[in-house]
Short mmCIF file of C-alpha atoms and ligand atoms in Angstrom, two decimals:
data_model
loop_
_atom_site.label_atom_id
_atom_site.label_comp_id
_atom_site.label_asym_id
_atom_site.label_seq_id
_atom_site.Cartn_x
_atom_site.Cartn_y
_atom_site.Cartn_z
CA UNK S 1 0.10 0.31 0.22
CA UNK S 2 1.08 3.90 -1.35
CA UNK S 3 0.12 5.33 2.56
CA UNK S 4 2.57 2.89 4.37
CA UNK S 5 4.13 3.16 7.59
CA UNK S 6 4.61 3.39 11.74
CA UNK S 7 1.01 4.26 12.84
CA UNK S 8 -0.77 4.28 16.21
CA UNK S 9 -3.80 2.46 15.53
CA UNK S 10 -6.82 2.78 18.23
CA UNK S 11 -9.22 0.25 17.69
CA UNK S 12 -12.11 -0.10 19.48
CA UNK S 13 -14.04 -3.68 20.67
CA UNK S 14 -10.58 -4.84 19.76
CA UNK S 15 -11.24 -7.62 22.23
CA UNK S 16 -13.97 -9.03 19.87
CA UNK S 17 -13.79 -11.01 16.73
CA UNK S 18 -13.49 -8.92 13.95
CA UNK S 19 -11.75 -6.66 15.96
CA UNK S 20 -8.58 -9.94 17.49
CA UNK S 21 -8.60 -10.33 14.10
CA UNK S 22 -7.76 -7.09 12.92
CA UNK S 23 -5.10 -6.79 16.17
CA UNK S 24 -3.38 -9.63 14.56
CA UNK S 25 -2.55 -8.29 11.22
CA UNK S 26 -1.62 -4.78 12.59
CA UNK S 27 0.22 -6.55 14.94
CA UNK S 28 2.14 -8.36 12.00
CA UNK S 29 2.67 -5.36 10.25
CA UNK S 30 4.47 -3.75 13.12
CA UNK S 31 1.83 -0.98 14.20
CA UNK S 32 0.99 0.36 17.81
CA UNK S 33 -2.53 -1.14 18.85
CA UNK S 34 -3.87 0.54 20.80
CA UNK S 35 -7.31 -2.10 22.10
CA UNK S 36 -10.66 -0.33 24.17
CA UNK S 37 -13.07 -2.36 24.45
CA UNK S 38 -15.48 -3.36 27.15
CA UNK S 39 -15.88 -6.69 27.23
CA UNK S 40 -19.78 -6.56 26.58
CA UNK S 41 -19.15 -9.90 23.55
CA UNK S 42 -15.75 -9.31 24.06
CA UNK S 43 -13.07 -11.53 25.34
CA UNK S 44 -10.03 -10.67 26.98
CA UNK S 45 -8.35 -14.52 25.30
CA UNK S 46 -8.48 -13.01 22.47
CA UNK S 47 -5.23 -10.79 22.63
CA UNK S 48 -3.32 -13.15 24.96
CA UNK S 49 -1.08 -13.73 22.53
CA UNK S 50 -0.38 -9.50 22.86
CA UNK S 51 -0.48 -8.75 26.63
CA UNK S 52 2.74 -7.58 27.05
CA UNK S 53 3.51 -6.87 23.73
CA UNK S 54 5.52 -4.07 23.11
CA UNK S 55 4.14 -1.81 20.94
CA UNK S 56 0.84 -3.08 22.17
CA UNK S 57 -2.11 -1.82 24.38
CA UNK S 58 -4.56 -2.65 26.46
CA UNK S 59 -8.11 -0.66 27.95
CA UNK S 60 -11.16 -0.90 29.60
CA UNK S 61 -13.11 1.15 27.60
CA UNK S 62 -16.89 2.26 26.69
CA UNK S 63 -16.65 4.38 24.17
CA UNK S 64 -20.21 6.30 25.26
CA UNK S 65 -17.45 8.28 27.92
CA UNK S 66 -15.87 10.15 25.88
CA UNK S 67 -11.81 9.40 26.01
CA UNK S 68 -8.69 11.44 25.03
CA UNK S 69 -5.76 9.26 23.14
CA UNK S 70 -2.85 9.75 21.14
CA UNK S 71 -3.17 8.54 17.38
CA UNK S 72 -3.02 8.35 13.96
CA UNK S 73 -6.10 5.84 13.46
CA UNK S 74 -9.27 4.76 14.96
CA UNK S 75 -10.17 1.11 13.46
CA UNK S 76 -13.93 1.83 15.15
CA UNK S 77 -14.83 -1.35 15.28
CA UNK S 78 -17.17 -1.55 19.52
CA UNK S 79 -20.72 -2.77 19.33
CA UNK S 80 -22.07 -5.38 19.90
CA UNK S 81 -22.94 -7.53 16.41
CA UNK S 82 -24.83 -10.63 16.35
CA UNK S 83 -28.96 -9.89 17.14
CA UNK S 84 -29.72 -12.16 20.49
CA UNK S 85 -26.77 -9.80 21.91
CA UNK S 86 -27.64 -6.11 20.11
CA UNK S 87 -31.07 -6.49 21.07
CA UNK S 88 -30.30 -8.45 24.96
CA UNK S 89 -30.05 -4.78 25.90
CA UNK S 90 -31.81 -2.82 22.78
CA UNK S 91 -31.02 1.18 24.45
CA UNK S 92 -27.52 0.28 25.06
CA UNK S 93 -26.66 -0.75 21.14
CA UNK S 94 -28.21 2.65 19.84
CA UNK S 95 -26.50 4.55 22.97
CA UNK S 96 -22.77 2.50 21.71
CA UNK S 97 -23.19 3.71 17.79
CA UNK S 98 -24.60 6.46 18.03
CA UNK S 99 -22.03 8.09 21.45
CA UNK S 100 -19.57 6.02 20.42
CA UNK S 101 -19.10 6.74 17.00
CA UNK S 102 -19.64 10.47 18.46
CA UNK S 103 -17.35 9.92 20.33
CA UNK S 104 -14.31 8.94 18.36
CA UNK S 105 -15.03 11.66 15.69
CA UNK S 106 -14.93 14.13 18.18
CA UNK S 107 -11.25 12.66 19.32
CA UNK S 108 -10.45 12.05 15.60
CA UNK S 109 -11.45 15.07 14.98
CA UNK S 110 -9.20 16.12 17.86
CA UNK S 111 -6.34 14.18 16.77
CA UNK S 112 -6.14 15.00 12.99
CA UNK S 113 -6.89 11.14 12.21
CA UNK S 114 -8.60 9.41 10.29
CA UNK S 115 -10.91 7.10 10.95
CA UNK S 116 -12.76 4.11 9.87
CA UNK S 117 -16.67 3.06 10.96
CA UNK S 118 -17.87 -0.49 11.20
CA UNK S 119 -21.27 -0.53 9.66
CA UNK S 120 -23.04 -3.02 8.07
CA UNK S 121 -25.21 -4.39 5.45
CA UNK S 122 -28.09 -4.14 8.16
CA UNK S 123 -28.69 0.04 6.78
CA UNK S 124 -30.26 -2.02 3.72
CA UNK S 125 -32.65 -3.71 6.60
CA UNK S 126 -35.20 -6.41 4.45
CA UNK S 127 -33.95 -5.31 1.16
CA UNK S 128 -36.43 -4.37 -2.16
CA UNK S 129 -34.19 -4.33 -4.59
CA UNK S 130 -31.62 -7.14 -4.86
CA UNK S 131 -28.30 -7.89 -4.87
CA UNK S 132 -27.84 -4.67 -2.71
CA UNK S 133 -25.45 -1.39 -4.01
CA UNK S 134 -23.64 1.11 -1.81
CA UNK S 135 -26.11 3.38 -3.73
CA UNK S 136 -29.42 1.73 -2.53
CA UNK S 137 -30.96 3.73 0.68
CA UNK S 138 -32.30 0.82 2.30
CA UNK S 139 -35.85 -1.04 3.93
CA UNK S 140 -36.04 -0.39 7.71
CA UNK S 141 -38.14 -0.72 10.13
CA UNK S 142 -36.97 1.71 12.36
CA UNK S 143 -39.30 0.51 15.16
CA UNK S 144 -38.17 -2.97 14.70
CA UNK S 145 -36.36 -4.94 17.16
CA UNK S 146 -33.85 -4.76 15.20
CA UNK S 147 -33.85 -1.05 15.13
CA UNK S 148 -31.44 -0.19 17.20
CA UNK S 149 -28.61 -2.12 16.10
CA UNK S 150 -30.03 -0.63 11.76
CA UNK S 151 -30.61 2.95 12.67
CA UNK S 152 -28.10 2.98 15.58
CA UNK S 153 -25.60 2.15 12.36
CA UNK S 154 -27.49 4.26 10.38
CA UNK S 155 -27.09 7.77 12.13
CA UNK S 156 -23.02 6.58 12.52
CA UNK S 157 -22.46 6.36 8.95
CA UNK S 158 -24.62 9.79 9.36
CA UNK S 159 -22.20 11.85 11.93
CA UNK S 160 -19.36 10.49 10.13
CA UNK S 161 -20.47 12.13 6.31
CA UNK S 162 -20.77 15.12 8.94
CA UNK S 163 -18.08 15.90 10.52
CA UNK S 164 -16.32 15.13 6.47
CA UNK S 165 -18.21 17.65 5.60
CA UNK S 166 -17.85 20.16 8.15
CA UNK S 167 -15.00 19.21 9.89
CA UNK S 168 -13.33 17.54 6.54
CA UNK S 169 -12.74 14.60 9.04
CA UNK S 170 -10.82 11.67 7.11
CA UNK S 171 -13.48 8.96 7.75
CA UNK S 172 -13.79 5.58 6.27
CA UNK S 173 -17.99 3.55 5.72
CA UNK S 174 -17.33 0.07 5.33
CA UNK S 175 -20.58 -2.02 5.35
CA UNK S 176 -19.56 -5.42 6.28
CA UNK S 177 -22.16 -8.14 5.07
CA UNK S 178 -22.15 -11.33 6.97
CA UNK S 179 -19.42 -12.80 8.08
CA UNK S 180 -17.41 -15.36 9.78
CA UNK S 181 -14.34 -17.42 10.95
CA UNK S 182 -12.50 -18.78 14.31
CA UNK S 183 -13.24 -16.14 18.42
CA UNK S 184 -16.70 -16.16 17.10
CA UNK S 185 -18.35 -16.65 20.16
CA UNK S 186 -20.01 -20.51 20.84
CA UNK S 187 -23.65 -19.05 22.43
CA UNK S 188 -23.67 -15.50 20.18
CA UNK S 189 -26.65 -17.53 17.84
CA UNK S 190 -25.18 -16.59 15.01
CA UNK S 191 -25.67 -18.41 12.80
CA UNK S 192 -23.04 -20.22 11.51
CA UNK S 193 -21.53 -20.19 14.63
CA UNK S 194 -25.23 -21.65 16.03
CA UNK S 195 -24.78 -24.56 13.02
CA UNK S 196 -21.49 -25.55 14.13
CA UNK S 197 -21.39 -25.46 16.72
CA UNK S 198 -24.84 -27.55 17.68
CA UNK S 199 -23.11 -30.04 15.44
CA UNK S 200 -20.65 -30.93 16.87
CA UNK S 201 -22.25 -31.01 19.85
CA UNK S 202 -24.61 -33.82 17.49
CA UNK S 203 -27.35 -30.67 18.13
CA UNK S 204 -30.42 -30.51 16.09
CA UNK S 205 -29.88 -27.76 14.03
CA UNK S 206 -32.28 -24.83 14.53
CA UNK S 207 -32.97 -23.13 11.58
CA UNK S 208 -35.71 -20.46 11.98
CA UNK S 209 -38.72 -19.99 9.48
CA UNK S 210 -38.47 -22.36 6.27
CA UNK S 211 -35.05 -21.55 6.07
CA UNK S 212 -34.91 -20.55 2.04
CA UNK S 213 -33.78 -16.97 3.47
CA UNK S 214 -30.19 -16.21 1.89
CA UNK S 215 -27.27 -14.70 3.79
CA UNK S 216 -23.79 -14.44 1.85
CA UNK S 217 -21.07 -14.98 4.11
CA UNK S 218 -17.40 -13.47 4.11
CA UNK S 219 -14.28 -15.05 5.55
CA UNK S 220 -12.43 -13.11 7.85
CA UNK S 221 -9.50 -13.26 6.76
CA UNK S 222 -10.94 -11.68 3.75
CA UNK S 223 -13.23 -9.46 4.57
CA UNK S 224 -10.41 -7.58 6.99
CA UNK S 225 -8.65 -7.38 3.74
CA UNK S 226 -11.05 -5.36 2.50
CA UNK S 227 -11.49 -3.40 5.89
CA UNK S 228 -7.25 -2.51 5.55
CA UNK S 229 -7.30 -1.20 2.52
CA UNK S 230 -10.66 1.34 2.62
CA UNK S 231 -8.52 2.24 5.89
CA UNK S 232 -4.80 2.70 3.64
CA UNK S 233 -7.09 3.72 0.42
CA UNK S 234 -8.18 7.27 -0.95
CA UNK S 235 -12.15 6.28 -1.11
CA UNK S 236 -14.21 7.56 1.90
CA UNK S 237 -17.60 5.29 1.25
CA UNK S 238 -20.24 3.57 2.05
CA UNK S 239 -18.53 0.16 0.48
CA UNK S 240 -19.50 -3.14 0.15
CA UNK S 241 -17.19 -5.23 2.04
CA UNK S 242 -18.50 -9.07 2.07
CA UNK S 243 -18.97 -11.92 -0.28
CA UNK S 244 -21.78 -12.41 -3.27
CA UNK S 245 -21.45 -15.80 -2.42
CA UNK S 246 -25.43 -16.38 -1.54
CA UNK S 247 -26.94 -19.46 0.88
CA UNK S 248 -30.17 -20.38 1.16
CA UNK S 249 -29.75 -21.21 5.69
CA UNK S 250 -31.18 -24.44 4.10
CA UNK S 251 -28.28 -24.95 2.30
CA UNK S 252 -25.72 -23.54 4.85
CA UNK S 253 -27.44 -26.18 7.49
CA UNK S 254 -26.34 -28.56 4.57
CA UNK S 255 -22.72 -28.60 4.70
CA UNK S 256 -22.41 -27.80 8.05
CA UNK S 257 -24.13 -31.20 8.42
CA UNK S 258 -22.28 -32.96 5.86
CA UNK S 259 -18.94 -32.12 7.07
CA UNK S 260 -19.67 -32.89 10.95
CA UNK S 261 -21.79 -35.20 10.73
CA UNK S 262 -25.18 -35.82 7.62
CA UNK S 263 -26.84 -37.98 9.83
CA UNK S 264 -27.73 -34.82 12.17
CA UNK S 265 -31.45 -33.37 12.73
CA UNK S 266 -32.73 -30.80 10.78
CA UNK S 267 -35.26 -28.53 13.52
CA UNK S 268 -37.87 -25.56 12.62
CA UNK S 269 -38.41 -22.87 15.00
CA UNK S 270 -39.71 -19.72 14.39
CA UNK S 271 -38.27 -16.60 12.68
CA UNK S 272 -37.67 -13.99 13.77
CA UNK S 273 -39.52 -10.95 13.28
CA UNK S 274 -37.93 -8.56 10.56
CA UNK S 275 -35.52 -10.54 9.87
CA UNK S 276 -34.08 -9.39 6.34
CA UNK S 277 -35.52 -12.11 3.21
CA UNK S 278 -32.31 -12.17 1.02
CA UNK S 279 -28.75 -9.94 1.20
CA UNK S 280 -25.64 -10.34 -1.15
CA UNK S 281 -23.62 -7.21 -1.64
CA UNK S 282 -22.74 -5.33 -5.03
CA UNK S 283 -18.86 -4.88 -4.72
CA UNK S 284 -17.70 -3.81 -8.46
CA UNK S 285 -16.55 -1.16 -5.94
CA UNK S 286 -14.76 -2.56 -3.51
CA UNK S 287 -12.52 -3.84 -6.53
CA UNK S 288 -12.14 -1.46 -8.97
CA UNK S 289 -11.00 1.13 -5.78
CA UNK S 290 -9.65 -0.92 -3.99
CA UNK S 291 -8.30 -3.78 -5.99
CA UNK S 292 -11.01 -6.12 -3.62
CA UNK S 293 -12.84 -9.64 -4.04
CA UNK S 294 -12.89 -12.23 -0.88
CA UNK S 295 -10.99 -15.18 -1.69
CA UNK S 296 -11.94 -17.55 0.60
CA UNK S 297 -14.55 -19.89 -0.15
CA UNK S 298 -17.20 -20.75 1.70
CA UNK S 299 -16.65 -24.68 1.66
CA UNK S 300 -13.11 -24.02 2.82
CA UNK S 301 -14.46 -21.29 5.44
CA UNK S 302 -15.56 -23.67 7.12
CA UNK S 303 -13.49 -26.11 7.32
CA UNK S 304 -10.96 -24.38 8.90
CA UNK S 305 -14.11 -22.05 11.48
CA UNK S 306 -15.20 -25.97 12.09
CA UNK S 307 -11.23 -27.12 12.66
CA UNK S 308 -10.59 -23.51 15.03
CA UNK S 309 -14.68 -24.85 16.77
CA UNK S 310 -13.31 -28.47 17.35
CA UNK S 311 -10.22 -27.25 19.29
CA UNK S 312 -11.63 -24.46 21.01
CA UNK S 313 -15.17 -25.60 22.40
CA UNK S 314 -15.05 -27.04 26.00
P1 NAD E 1 -18.11 -8.67 18.73
O1 NAD E 1 -19.18 -8.12 19.57
O2 NAD E 1 -17.53 -10.19 18.44
O3 NAD E 1 -18.05 -7.45 18.49
C1 NAD E 1 -17.42 -5.97 19.39
C2 NAD E 1 -16.94 -6.25 20.04
O4 NAD E 1 -17.31 -4.21 20.42
C3 NAD E 1 -16.59 -6.96 21.58
O5 NAD E 1 -15.63 -6.62 22.13
C4 NAD E 1 -17.38 -5.79 22.61
O6 NAD E 1 -17.00 -6.47 23.94
C5 NAD E 1 -16.70 -4.26 22.36
N1 NAD E 1 -17.72 -3.75 22.94
C6 NAD E 1 -19.83 -3.43 22.54
N2 NAD E 1 -19.79 -2.11 22.95
C7 NAD E 1 -19.00 -1.91 23.79
C8 NAD E 1 -18.90 0.15 24.31
N3 NAD E 1 -20.27 0.23 24.62
N4 NAD E 1 -18.26 -0.34 24.71
C9 NAD E 1 -16.50 -0.62 24.65
N5 NAD E 1 -16.67 -1.59 23.72
C10 NAD E 1 -17.49 -2.15 23.53
O7 NAD E 1 -18.52 -8.34 16.53
P2 NAD E 1 -17.46 -8.23 16.23
O8 NAD E 1 -18.27 -9.09 15.11
O9 NAD E 1 -16.11 -7.79 16.14
O10 NAD E 1 -18.87 -6.86 15.47
C11 NAD E 1 -17.44 -5.50 14.81
C12 NAD E 1 -17.82 -4.61 14.57
O11 NAD E 1 -18.01 -5.22 12.35
C13 NAD E 1 -19.19 -4.17 14.68
O12 NAD E 1 -19.68 -2.91 14.71
C14 NAD E 1 -20.69 -5.03 13.78
O13 NAD E 1 -21.90 -3.36 13.77
C15 NAD E 1 -19.61 -4.89 12.54
N6 NAD E 1 -20.39 -5.77 11.91
C16 NAD E 1 -20.19 -7.34 12.20
C17 NAD E 1 -20.51 -8.08 11.25
C18 NAD E 1 -20.25 -9.43 10.59
O14 NAD E 1 -20.70 -10.57 10.33
N7 NAD E 1 -18.87 -9.43 11.91
C19 NAD E 1 -21.69 -7.74 10.04
C20 NAD E 1 -21.25 -7.16 9.80
C21 NAD E 1 -21.15 -5.28 10.74
N1 UDP E 2 -30.72 -18.75 11.51
C1 UDP E 2 -31.15 -19.27 11.44
N2 UDP E 2 -31.25 -20.45 12.91
C2 UDP E 2 -29.97 -19.75 13.61
C3 UDP E 2 -29.05 -18.84 13.73
C4 UDP E 2 -29.93 -17.97 12.75
O1 UDP E 2 -31.29 -19.95 10.99
O2 UDP E 2 -29.42 -21.07 14.58
C5 UDP E 2 -31.08 -17.67 10.73
C6 UDP E 2 -31.53 -15.68 11.13
O3 UDP E 2 -33.42 -15.47 11.09
C7 UDP E 2 -31.13 -14.98 9.68
C8 UDP E 2 -30.23 -15.90 9.28
O4 UDP E 2 -30.21 -16.93 10.10
O5 UDP E 2 -32.68 -15.59 9.20
C9 UDP E 2 -28.69 -15.52 9.95
O6 UDP E 2 -28.61 -15.51 10.82
P1 UDP E 2 -27.41 -14.29 12.42
O7 UDP E 2 -28.27 -13.30 13.38
O8 UDP E 2 -26.42 -14.88 11.84
O9 UDP E 2 -27.63 -13.19 11.15
P2 UDP E 2 -27.69 -11.57 10.77
O10 UDP E 2 -29.39 -12.50 11.35
O11 UDP E 2 -27.97 -11.10 11.63
O12 UDP E 2 -28.22 -11.71 9.42
#
């Protein structure tokens, strides 16, 4: 990348699933990393290998409170991502998105840091057009059980672009589509981790609704590569980063079952409210602006993820 140097990076949500993989990548490339987390869904164990490293610092802090730090770059990931966790305390989720992003933008402005927001495909809600390009403005239920997260991320995007317009803050806005891989929490309720954990425990796989709803699953290493290219590049976004391979939830269940135990039962459970029917990114912008596309197939990514859960599930 053109502007590679040893930055001092702040990663909010750095003890979580995506954040800890990002920490690994930045540490491996010789940069300084300050990781900030309140441990709501993150774990110190994800960062074990960096504790006591001279280029690494860990701060317990909640992004809804302001903080003063001297940094060059902010990777703002702090926010629960799984429906089970973001619906646990929806008011706190909205506060984390709004106040957390506001505080981090204030910090970015004060010290002149570039800031990347981990936004989401959920800004498209239950999309009426398929697949979803960045120009699509979305279809979100403002009063439903997913809105604390969806609307939280929408206002977070708005804040970023207003800071760019008013204060020339250097922003990067990334719309992340369903991402999976090692270090997802066994109990976080997302479909890939649920199916793998259920299959390894010999339990039935739980499909919500008829299983014909679709998602596009991106392996974590591909996602982190896209995130780094976006931060290093000149495009402020919003930009979709995801794998355009689209699968029904039934197909995903079959893939997991066939790899672990084809005799496992599948049970159907009620579809949660406002569960989007379909989701698939248009990634031509990421392709053009970042020269990025995912490299790891769902089959290969599942193999790596299953191996990790086998080694780590208690
Ligand atoms: P995660 O839950 O594993 O990580 C979130 C991290 O943020 C955790 O370590 C958690 O403890 C921390 N956190 C939560 N609230 C906080 C607060 N108020 N103050 C400080 N720390 C706080 O989730 P993830 O999958 O790693 O997601 C990371 C980011 O990427 C989130 O912003 C999420 O919205 C976004 N994203 C993820 C996906 C995905 O598929 N994984 C998809 C779209 C968007
Ligand atoms: N899902 C499912 N069984 C599960 C968990 C989730 O069928 O055990 C479904 C869920 O209803 C949704 C899809 O899988 O249609 C993806 O769910 P996830 O929570 O992983 O992501 P999101 O809905 O936020 O995209």
